[in-house]
Coordinates of N, CA, C and O in Angstrom, one line a residue:
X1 N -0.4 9.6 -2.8 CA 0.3 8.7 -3.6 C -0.6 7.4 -3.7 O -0.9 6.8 -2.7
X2 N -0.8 7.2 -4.8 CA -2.2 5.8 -5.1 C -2.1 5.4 -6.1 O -2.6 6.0 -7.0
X3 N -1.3 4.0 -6.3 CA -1.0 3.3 -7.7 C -1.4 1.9 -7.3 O -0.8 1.0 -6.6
X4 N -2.7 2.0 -7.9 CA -3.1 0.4 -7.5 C -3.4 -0.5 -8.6 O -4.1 0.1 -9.4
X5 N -3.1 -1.9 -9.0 CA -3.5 -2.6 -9.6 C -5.0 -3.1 -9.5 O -5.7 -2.5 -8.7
X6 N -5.6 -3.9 -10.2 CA -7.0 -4.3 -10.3 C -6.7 -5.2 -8.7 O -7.1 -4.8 -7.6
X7 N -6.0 -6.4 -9.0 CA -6.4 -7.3 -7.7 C -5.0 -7.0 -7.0 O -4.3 -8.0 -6.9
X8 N -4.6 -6.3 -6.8 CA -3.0 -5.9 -5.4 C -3.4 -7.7 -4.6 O -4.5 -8.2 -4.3
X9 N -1.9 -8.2 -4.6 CA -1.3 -9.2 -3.7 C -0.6 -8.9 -2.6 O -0.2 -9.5 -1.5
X10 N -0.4 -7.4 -3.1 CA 1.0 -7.0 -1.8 C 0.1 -5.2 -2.3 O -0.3 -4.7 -3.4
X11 N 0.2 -4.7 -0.9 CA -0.4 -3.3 -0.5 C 0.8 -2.6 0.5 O 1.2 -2.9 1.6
X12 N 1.2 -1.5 -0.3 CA 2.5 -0.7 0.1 C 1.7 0.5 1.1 O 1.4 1.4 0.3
X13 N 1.4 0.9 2.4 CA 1.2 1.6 3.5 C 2.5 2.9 3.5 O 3.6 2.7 3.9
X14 N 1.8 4.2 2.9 CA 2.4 5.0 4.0 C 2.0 5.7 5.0 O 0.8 5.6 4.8
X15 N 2.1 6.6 6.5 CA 1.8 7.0 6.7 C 1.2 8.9 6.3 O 0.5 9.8 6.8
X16 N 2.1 8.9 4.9 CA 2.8 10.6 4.4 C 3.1 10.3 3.2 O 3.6 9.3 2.7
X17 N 2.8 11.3 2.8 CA 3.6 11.4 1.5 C 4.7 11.5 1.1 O 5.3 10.9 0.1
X18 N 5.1 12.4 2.0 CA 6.7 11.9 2.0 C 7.7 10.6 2.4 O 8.9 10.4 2.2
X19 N 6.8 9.9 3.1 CA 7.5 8.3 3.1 C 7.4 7.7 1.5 O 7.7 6.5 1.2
X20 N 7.0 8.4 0.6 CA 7.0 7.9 -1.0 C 8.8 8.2 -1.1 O 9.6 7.5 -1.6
X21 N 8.9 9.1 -0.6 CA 10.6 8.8 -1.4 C 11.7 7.6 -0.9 O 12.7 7.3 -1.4
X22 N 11.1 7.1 0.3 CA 11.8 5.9 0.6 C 10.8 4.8 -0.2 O 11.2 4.4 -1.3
X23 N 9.6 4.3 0.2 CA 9.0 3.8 -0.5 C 8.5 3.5 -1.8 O 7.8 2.5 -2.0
X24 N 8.9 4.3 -2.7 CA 9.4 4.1 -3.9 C 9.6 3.0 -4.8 O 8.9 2.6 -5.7
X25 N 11.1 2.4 -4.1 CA 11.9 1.6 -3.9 C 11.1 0.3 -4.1 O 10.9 -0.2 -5.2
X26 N 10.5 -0.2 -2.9 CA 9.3 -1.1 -2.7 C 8.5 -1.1 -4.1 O 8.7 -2.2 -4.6
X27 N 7.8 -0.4 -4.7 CA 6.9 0.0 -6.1 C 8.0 -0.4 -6.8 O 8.2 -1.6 -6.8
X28 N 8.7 0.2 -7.3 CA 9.8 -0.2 -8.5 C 10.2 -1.4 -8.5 O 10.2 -2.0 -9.6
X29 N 10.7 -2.4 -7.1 CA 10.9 -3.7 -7.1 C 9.8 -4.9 -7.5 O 10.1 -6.0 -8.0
X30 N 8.6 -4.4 -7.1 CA 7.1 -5.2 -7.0 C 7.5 -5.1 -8.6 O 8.1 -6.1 -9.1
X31 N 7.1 -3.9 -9.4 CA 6.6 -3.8 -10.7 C 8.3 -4.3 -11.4 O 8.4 -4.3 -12.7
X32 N 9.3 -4.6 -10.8 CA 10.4 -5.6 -11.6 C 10.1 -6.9 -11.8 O 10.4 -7.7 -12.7
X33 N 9.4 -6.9 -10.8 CA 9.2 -8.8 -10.4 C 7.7 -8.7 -11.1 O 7.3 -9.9 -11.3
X34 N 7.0 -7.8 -11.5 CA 5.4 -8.2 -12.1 C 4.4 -8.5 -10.8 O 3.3 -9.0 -11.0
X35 N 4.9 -8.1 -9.8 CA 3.6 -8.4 -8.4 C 2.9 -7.2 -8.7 O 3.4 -6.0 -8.8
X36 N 0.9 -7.8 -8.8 CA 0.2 -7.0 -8.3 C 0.2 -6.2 -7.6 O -0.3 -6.8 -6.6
X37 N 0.4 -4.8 -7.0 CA 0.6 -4.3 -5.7 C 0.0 -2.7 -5.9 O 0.0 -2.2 -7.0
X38 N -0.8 -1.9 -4.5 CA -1.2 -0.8 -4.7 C -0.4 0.0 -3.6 O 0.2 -0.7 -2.7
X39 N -0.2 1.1 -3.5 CA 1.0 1.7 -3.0 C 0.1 2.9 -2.4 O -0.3 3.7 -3.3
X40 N -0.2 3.3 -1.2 CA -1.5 4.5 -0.5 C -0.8 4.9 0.4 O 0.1 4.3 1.0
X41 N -1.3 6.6 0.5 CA -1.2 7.0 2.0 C -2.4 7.1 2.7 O -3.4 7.7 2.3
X42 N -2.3 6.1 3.9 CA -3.0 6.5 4.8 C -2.6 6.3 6.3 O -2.1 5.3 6.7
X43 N -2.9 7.3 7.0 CA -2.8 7.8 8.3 C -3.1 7.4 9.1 O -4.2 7.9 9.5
X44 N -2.5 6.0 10.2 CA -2.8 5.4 11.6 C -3.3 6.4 12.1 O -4.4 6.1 12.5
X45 N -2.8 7.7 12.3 CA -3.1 8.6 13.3 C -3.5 9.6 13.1 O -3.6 10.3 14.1
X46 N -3.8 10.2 12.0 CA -5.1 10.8 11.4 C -6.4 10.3 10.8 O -7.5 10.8 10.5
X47 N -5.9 9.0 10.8 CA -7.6 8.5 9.7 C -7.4 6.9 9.9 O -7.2 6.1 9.1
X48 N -7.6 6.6 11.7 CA -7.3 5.5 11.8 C -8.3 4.4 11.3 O -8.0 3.2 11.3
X49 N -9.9 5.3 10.8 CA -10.8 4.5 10.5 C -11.1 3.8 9.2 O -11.5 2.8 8.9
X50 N -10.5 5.1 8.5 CA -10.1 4.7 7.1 C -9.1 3.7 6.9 O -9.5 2.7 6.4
X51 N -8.0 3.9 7.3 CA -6.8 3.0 7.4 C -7.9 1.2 7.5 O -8.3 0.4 6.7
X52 N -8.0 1.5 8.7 CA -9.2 -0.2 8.9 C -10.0 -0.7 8.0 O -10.1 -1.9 7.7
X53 N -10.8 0.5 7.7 CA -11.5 -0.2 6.3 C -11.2 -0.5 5.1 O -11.9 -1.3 4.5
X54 N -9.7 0.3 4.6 CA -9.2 -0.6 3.2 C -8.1 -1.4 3.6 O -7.5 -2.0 2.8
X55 N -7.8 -1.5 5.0 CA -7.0 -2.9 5.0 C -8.2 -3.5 5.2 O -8.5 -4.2 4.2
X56 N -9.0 -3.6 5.9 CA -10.1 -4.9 5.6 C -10.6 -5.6 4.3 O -10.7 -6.9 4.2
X57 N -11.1 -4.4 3.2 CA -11.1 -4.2 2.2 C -10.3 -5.4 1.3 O -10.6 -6.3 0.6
X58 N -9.1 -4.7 1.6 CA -8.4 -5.5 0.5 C -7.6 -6.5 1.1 O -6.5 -6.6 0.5
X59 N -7.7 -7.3 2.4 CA -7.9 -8.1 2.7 C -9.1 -9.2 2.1 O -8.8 -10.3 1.7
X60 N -10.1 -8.9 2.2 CA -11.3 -9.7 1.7 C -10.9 -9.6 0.0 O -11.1 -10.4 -0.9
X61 N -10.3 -8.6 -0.2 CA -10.5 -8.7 -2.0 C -9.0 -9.5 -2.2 O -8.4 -9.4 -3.3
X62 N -8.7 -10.0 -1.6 CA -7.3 -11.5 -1.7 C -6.0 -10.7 -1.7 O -5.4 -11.2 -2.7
X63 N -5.1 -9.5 -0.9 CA -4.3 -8.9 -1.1 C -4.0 -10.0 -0.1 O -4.9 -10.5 0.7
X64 N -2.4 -10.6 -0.1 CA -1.7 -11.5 0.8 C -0.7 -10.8 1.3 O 0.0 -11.7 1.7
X65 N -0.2 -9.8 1.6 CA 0.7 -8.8 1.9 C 0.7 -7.3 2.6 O -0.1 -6.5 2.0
X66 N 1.1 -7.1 3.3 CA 0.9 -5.5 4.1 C 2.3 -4.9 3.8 O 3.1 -5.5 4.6
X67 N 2.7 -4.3 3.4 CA 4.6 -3.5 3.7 C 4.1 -2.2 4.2 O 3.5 -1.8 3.2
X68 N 4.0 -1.3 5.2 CA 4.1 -0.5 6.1 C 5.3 0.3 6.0 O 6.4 -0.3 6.0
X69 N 5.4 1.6 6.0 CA 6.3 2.6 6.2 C 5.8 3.8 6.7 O 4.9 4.4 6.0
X70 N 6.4 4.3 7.8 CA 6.1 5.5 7.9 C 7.6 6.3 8.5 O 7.5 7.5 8.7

């Protein structure tokens, strides 16, 4: 699941894919209100290196927000 805007303010974390059906929710609220936001799965505990490098990532590229679900 990967719906990202050009510059994301707010970055929606899942751990699964299936945390998209609660997460959801989160995406539909951001894009009511018009907030930039990109919505990914990535895996603390499968791919914790990945995980690090696009929060770094889009940290440096001005995302002000983390929302986490797993």
């Amino acid at each position: 699941m990967t719906c990202c805007s050009d510059k994301p303010l707010v970055v929606v974390l899942m751990g699964s894919a299936s945390d998209w059906e609660t997460m959801v929710r989160t995406h539909k609220m951001l894009d009511e209100f018009g907030v930039p936001h990109c919505c990914k799965v990535l895996s603390a505990h499968r791919t914790p290196d990945l995980l690090t490098d696009f929060v770094r990532e889009a940290d440096q590229n001005g995302t002000e927000v983390f929302i986490a679900g797993a």
